[in-house]
Every structure is written in C-alpha cells, then in structure tokens.
mmCIF file of C-alpha atoms in Angstrom:
data_model
loop_
_atom_site.group_PDB
_atom_site.id
_atom_site.type_symbol
_atom_site.label_atom_id
_atom_site.label_comp_id
_atom_site.label_asym_id
_atom_site.label_seq_id
_atom_site.Cartn_x
_atom_site.Cartn_y
_atom_site.Cartn_z
ATOM 1 C CA UNK A 1400 104.381 171.125 67.924
ATOM 2 C CA UNK A 1401 107.655 172.074 66.287
ATOM 3 C CA UNK A 1402 110.950 170.806 67.662
ATOM 4 C CA UNK A 1403 113.419 173.401 68.833
ATOM 5 C CA UNK A 1404 115.411 174.789 65.945
ATOM 6 C CA UNK A 1405 112.883 174.169 63.197
ATOM 7 C CA UNK A 1406 110.153 176.580 64.291
ATOM 8 C CA UNK A 1407 111.859 179.671 62.808
ATOM 9 C CA UNK A 1408 112.348 178.011 59.405
ATOM 10 C CA UNK A 1409 108.768 176.731 59.283
ATOM 11 C CA UNK A 1410 107.300 179.963 60.653
ATOM 12 C CA UNK A 1411 109.080 182.158 58.086
ATOM 13 C CA UNK A 1412 108.053 179.829 55.262
ATOM 14 C CA UNK A 1413 104.415 179.791 56.368
ATOM 15 C CA UNK A 1414 104.336 183.591 56.807
ATOM 16 C CA UNK A 1415 105.629 184.060 53.256
ATOM 17 C CA UNK A 1416 103.126 181.565 51.827
ATOM 18 C CA UNK A 1417 100.266 183.153 53.807
ATOM 19 C CA UNK A 1418 101.193 186.731 52.807
ATOM 20 C CA UNK A 1419 100.959 185.694 49.148
ATOM 21 C CA UNK A 1420 97.846 183.545 49.778
ATOM 22 C CA UNK A 1421 99.629 180.672 48.076
ATOM 23 C CA UNK A 1422 99.042 176.992 48.681
ATOM 24 C CA UNK A 1423 101.422 175.069 50.919
ATOM 25 C CA UNK A 1424 103.202 172.646 48.610
ATOM 26 C CA UNK A 1425 105.288 169.681 49.803
ATOM 27 C CA UNK A 1426 106.553 171.304 52.996
ATOM 28 C CA UNK A 1427 108.723 168.729 54.767
ATOM 29 C CA UNK A 1428 109.306 169.225 58.475
ATOM 30 C CA UNK A 1429 109.730 167.513 61.827
ATOM 31 C CA UNK A 1430 106.953 167.842 64.383
ATOM 32 C CA UNK A 1431 106.435 166.613 67.912
ATOM 33 C CA UNK A 1432 103.876 163.984 68.856
ATOM 34 C CA UNK A 1433 101.702 164.050 71.959
ATOM 35 C CA UNK A 1434 104.083 161.648 73.738
ATOM 36 C CA UNK A 1435 107.138 163.787 72.908
ATOM 37 C CA UNK A 1436 108.328 161.720 69.947
ATOM 38 C CA UNK A 1437 109.252 163.170 66.581
ATOM 39 C CA UNK A 1438 107.700 162.457 63.208
ATOM 40 C CA UNK A 1439 108.555 163.831 59.778
ATOM 41 C CA UNK A 1440 105.607 165.272 57.865
ATOM 42 C CA UNK A 1441 104.867 166.223 54.293
ATOM 43 C CA UNK A 1442 102.354 169.075 54.436
ATOM 44 C CA UNK A 1443 100.156 170.316 51.595
ATOM 45 C CA UNK A 1444 97.335 172.812 51.974
ATOM 46 C CA UNK A 1445 95.170 175.319 50.172
ATOM 47 C CA UNK A 1446 94.265 178.765 51.465
ATOM 48 C CA UNK A 1447 90.772 179.436 52.741
ATOM 49 C CA UNK A 1448 89.681 182.993 51.986
ATOM 50 C CA UNK A 1449 86.755 184.841 53.523
ATOM 51 C CA UNK A 1450 84.179 186.751 51.444
ATOM 52 C CA UNK A 1451 86.521 189.787 51.332
ATOM 53 C CA UNK A 1452 89.367 187.685 49.886
ATOM 54 C CA UNK A 1453 91.308 187.784 53.142
ATOM 55 C CA UNK A 1454 93.168 184.725 54.304
ATOM 56 C CA UNK A 1455 91.040 182.928 56.856
ATOM 57 C CA UNK A 1456 93.197 179.816 57.210
ATOM 58 C CA UNK A 1457 94.367 176.705 55.438
ATOM 59 C CA UNK A 1458 92.826 173.339 54.730
ATOM 60 C CA UNK A 1459 95.431 170.704 54.234
ATOM 61 C CA UNK A 1460 96.817 167.267 54.730
ATOM 62 C CA UNK A 1461 99.858 166.096 56.657
ATOM 63 C CA UNK A 1462 101.377 162.793 55.640
ATOM 64 C CA UNK A 1463 103.718 160.949 57.999
ATOM 65 C CA UNK A 1464 106.853 160.230 55.956
ATOM 66 C CA UNK A 1465 109.090 159.383 58.913
ATOM 67 C CA UNK A 1466 109.994 155.926 57.586
ATOM 68 C CA UNK A 1467 110.842 157.402 54.186
ATOM 69 C CA UNK A 1468 112.998 160.106 55.820
ATOM 70 C CA UNK A 1469 114.798 157.532 57.982
ATOM 71 C CA UNK A 1470 115.396 155.286 54.948
ATOM 72 C CA UNK A 1471 116.792 158.269 53.027
ATOM 73 C CA UNK A 1472 119.091 159.184 55.927
ATOM 74 C CA UNK A 1473 120.267 155.565 56.131
ATOM 75 C CA UNK A 1474 120.925 155.529 52.377
ATOM 76 C CA UNK A 1475 122.962 158.733 52.677
ATOM 77 C CA UNK A 1476 125.022 157.234 55.540
ATOM 78 C CA UNK A 1477 125.635 154.091 53.500
ATOM 79 C CA UNK A 1478 126.651 156.020 50.374
ATOM 80 C CA UNK A 1479 128.946 158.244 52.432
ATOM 81 C CA UNK A 1480 130.594 155.221 54.067
ATOM 82 C CA UNK A 1481 131.179 153.513 50.719
ATOM 83 C CA UNK A 1482 132.449 156.698 49.091
ATOM 84 C CA UNK A 1483 134.923 157.265 51.941
ATOM 85 C CA UNK A 1484 136.032 153.655 52.350
ATOM 86 C CA UNK A 1485 139.670 152.794 51.698
ATOM 87 C CA UNK A 1486 138.500 149.452 50.306
ATOM 88 C CA UNK A 1487 137.643 149.397 46.637
ATOM 89 C CA UNK A 1488 133.932 148.830 45.991
ATOM 90 C CA UNK A 1489 132.665 147.786 42.563
ATOM 91 C CA UNK A 1490 129.024 147.048 41.721
ATOM 92 C CA UNK A 1491 128.150 145.305 38.468
ATOM 93 C CA UNK A 1492 124.921 144.229 36.861
ATOM 94 C CA UNK A 1493 124.088 140.528 36.376
ATOM 95 C CA UNK A 1494 126.171 140.424 33.197
ATOM 96 C CA UNK A 1495 129.249 141.890 34.877
ATOM 97 C CA UNK A 1496 129.011 145.419 33.452
ATOM 98 C CA UNK A 1497 130.298 147.920 36.000
ATOM 99 C CA UNK A 1498 127.527 150.156 37.343
ATOM 100 C CA UNK A 1499 129.424 151.851 40.184
ATOM 101 C CA UNK A 1500 132.939 152.235 41.556
ATOM 102 C CA UNK A 1501 133.943 154.210 44.615
ATOM 103 C CA UNK A 1502 136.878 156.658 44.784
ATOM 104 C CA UNK A 1503 139.147 153.970 46.312
ATOM 105 C CA UNK A 1504 138.779 151.903 43.125
ATOM 106 C CA UNK A 1505 139.833 154.911 41.048
ATOM 107 C CA UNK A 1506 142.783 155.595 43.344
ATOM 108 C CA UNK A 1507 143.986 151.982 43.368
ATOM 109 C CA UNK A 1508 143.385 151.070 39.715
ATOM 110 C CA UNK A 1509 144.098 154.415 38.100
ATOM 111 C CA UNK A 1510 140.800 154.281 36.187
ATOM 112 C CA UNK A 1511 138.509 157.246 36.778
ATOM 113 C CA UNK A 1512 134.901 156.471 37.615
ATOM 114 C CA UNK A 1513 133.740 157.583 34.150
ATOM 115 C CA UNK A 1514 136.292 155.254 32.546
ATOM 116 C CA UNK A 1515 135.201 152.258 34.629
ATOM 117 C CA UNK A 1516 131.408 152.551 34.576
ATOM 118 C CA UNK A 1517 129.989 150.684 31.601
ATOM 119 C CA UNK A 1518 133.071 148.496 31.292
ATOM 120 C CA UNK A 1519 133.667 144.913 32.379
ATOM 121 C CA UNK A 1520 136.009 144.199 35.308
ATOM 122 C CA UNK A 1521 138.245 142.307 32.870
ATOM 123 C CA UNK A 1522 139.612 145.804 32.085
ATOM 124 C CA UNK A 1523 141.917 145.316 35.090
ATOM 125 C CA UNK A 1524 142.659 141.663 34.371
ATOM 126 C CA UNK A 1525 146.393 140.948 34.572
ATOM 127 C CA UNK A 1526 146.556 137.698 32.644
ATOM 128 C CA UNK A 1527 148.134 136.042 35.706
ATOM 129 C CA UNK A 1528 145.127 133.795 36.445
ATOM 130 C CA UNK A 1529 143.987 130.826 34.332
ATOM 131 C CA UNK A 1530 140.549 130.847 32.674
ATOM 132 C CA UNK A 1531 139.369 128.243 35.204
ATOM 133 C CA UNK A 1532 140.003 130.752 38.020
ATOM 134 C CA UNK A 1533 137.481 133.174 36.508
ATOM 135 C CA UNK A 1534 135.060 130.377 35.532
ATOM 136 C CA UNK A 1535 135.019 129.120 39.143
ATOM 137 C CA UNK A 1536 134.519 132.665 40.444
ATOM 138 C CA UNK A 1537 131.627 133.282 38.027
ATOM 139 C CA UNK A 1538 130.008 129.908 38.790
ATOM 140 C CA UNK A 1539 130.175 130.649 42.513
ATOM 141 C CA UNK A 1540 128.585 134.093 42.398
ATOM 142 C CA UNK A 1541 126.067 133.137 39.674
ATOM 143 C CA UNK A 1542 124.782 130.364 41.923
ATOM 144 C CA UNK A 1543 124.122 132.908 44.678
ATOM 145 C CA UNK A 1544 127.190 132.148 46.779
ATOM 146 C CA UNK A 1545 129.852 134.539 48.049
ATOM 147 C CA UNK A 1546 133.326 134.246 46.495
ATOM 148 C CA UNK A 1547 136.460 135.147 48.452
ATOM 149 C CA UNK A 1548 139.892 135.143 46.970
ATOM 150 C CA UNK A 1549 143.059 136.818 45.818
ATOM 151 C CA UNK A 1550 143.521 138.707 42.549
ATOM 152 C CA UNK A 1551 146.544 139.938 40.711
ATOM 153 C CA UNK A 1552 145.202 142.838 38.660
ATOM 154 C CA UNK A 1553 146.613 145.484 36.359
ATOM 155 C CA UNK A 1554 146.380 149.237 36.874
ATOM 156 C CA UNK A 1555 145.681 151.614 34.026
ATOM 157 C CA UNK A 1556 149.418 152.337 33.762
ATOM 158 C CA UNK A 1557 150.181 148.610 33.419
ATOM 159 C CA UNK A 1558 151.552 148.093 36.939
ATOM 160 C CA UNK A 1559 150.392 144.909 38.643
ATOM 161 C CA UNK A 1560 148.772 144.990 42.069
ATOM 162 C CA UNK A 1561 147.279 142.394 44.375
ATOM 163 C CA UNK A 1562 143.898 142.416 46.076
ATOM 164 C CA UNK A 1563 141.979 140.342 48.581
ATOM 165 C CA UNK A 1564 138.382 140.362 47.423
ATOM 166 C CA UNK A 1565 134.905 139.337 48.472
ATOM 167 C CA UNK A 1566 132.280 139.264 45.736
ATOM 168 C CA UNK A 1567 128.669 138.867 46.783
ATOM 169 C CA UNK A 1568 125.471 138.545 44.790
ATOM 170 C CA UNK A 1569 122.833 141.191 45.440
ATOM 171 C CA UNK A 1570 119.317 139.782 45.390
ATOM 172 C CA UNK A 1571 115.934 141.454 45.044
ATOM 173 C CA UNK A 1572 113.014 140.721 47.350
ATOM 174 C CA UNK A 1573 112.115 137.684 45.221
ATOM 175 C CA UNK A 1574 115.576 136.209 45.776
ATOM 176 C CA UNK A 1575 116.717 136.786 42.183
ATOM 177 C CA UNK A 1576 120.280 137.979 41.621
ATOM 178 C CA UNK A 1577 120.142 141.497 40.225
ATOM 179 C CA UNK A 1578 123.787 142.525 40.579
ATOM 180 C CA UNK A 1579 127.097 141.802 42.277
ATOM 181 C CA UNK A 1580 129.213 143.796 44.706
ATOM 182 C CA UNK A 1581 132.953 143.374 45.097
ATOM 183 C CA UNK A 1582 134.799 144.755 48.124
ATOM 184 C CA UNK A 1583 138.543 144.612 47.571
ATOM 185 C CA UNK A 1584 141.573 145.529 49.620
ATOM 186 C CA UNK A 1585 144.916 146.349 48.013
ATOM 187 C CA UNK A 1586 147.452 143.954 49.602
ATOM 188 C CA UNK A 1587 150.325 144.576 47.200
ATOM 189 C CA UNK A 1588 152.691 145.704 49.943
#
C-alpha cells in the first residue's frame, strides 16, 4: 500500500516502534488506494501483546488527512511565492498595524522586518501627499473596495521612492474585513 520511496522510511519506523513495543503515535505517511490514488494518513496504534508479552500486532486508527496536507502544501507554496516576490507585500490588521512584510519591503524601504512589524505604514510616509489622499484611500479599503494608486514614500535613510500599489481588504468567511494586504512595486526609476 505504500508508494514507491516511502516504504523504507515507514518500514524502518515501524520496525523500531515494534522492537520497543511502543505505540504508534501520529505517524504521517502517504498510502495507495485500491484505485491507485494516493491519500495522506495520520496513523495511531497501540501494541497488542500475547500472554507471553510478545508483540502480536497493533490495533490502531488511520485518519485521512489528505485535504489538510494539500492545504498545508498550498500554504507553503503561497508563503514561498510571497517571500521571494520582488514586489513589496505588507499585511496590516484592521487598524493599520503592520503584521507582516516580505523581504522585498525590507530591501526597498530599508526597514528590517522586525522594525516594521507592529508599526503603522505611516512610518514610510513622505509628506508629499495631502491628508485627503490618505483619507480617500482609507475610506475605499474600509468600505471593502480595492484601492489602486501611486505613492511617494520615504526610505529609512530619508530617500524618497515611488511605488504603484494595490491595497485590498482581506475578509473572513462572514465577509467581515479582518486585515488589509498591500502589493507594491517600486517604480522610482
């Protein structure tokens, strides 16, 4: 039932567990289905001993966690893409406090991740836009709409730079805004 490549890992793990007469605890592994498909299982089991205390077998439960595994793999792909993007990505909470910045933000702005997280994006504000500019932006995203526009911002060293930005609200399953994500491209040159 084991796909090629995983049988040795599973077999050695099970031999070790069996030799020590230990329970099988949260063993995650791929297995083949009757039709040749693959599912990801979480296996737990307890040893069954005969009257002499010898291992007779295991009684256990397999739980199909394929959807969970696929969701985790998708999350990892998404995180990797955002981390490696040349566009700056900033995620804030509903109040505008920065929760996440990717490496491109740090490279472009000069602010390290630890300096940015917990701050407000006004940290990079250049003073080149009127208050109405920011009020319109905030009104747009607070109402659940996407804002697109051009910023002149200020790096940590005081140098000005220009960005094209898209700021989108992130909503939960109830449709409530829980945060905002900004994807920005440095267009200074």
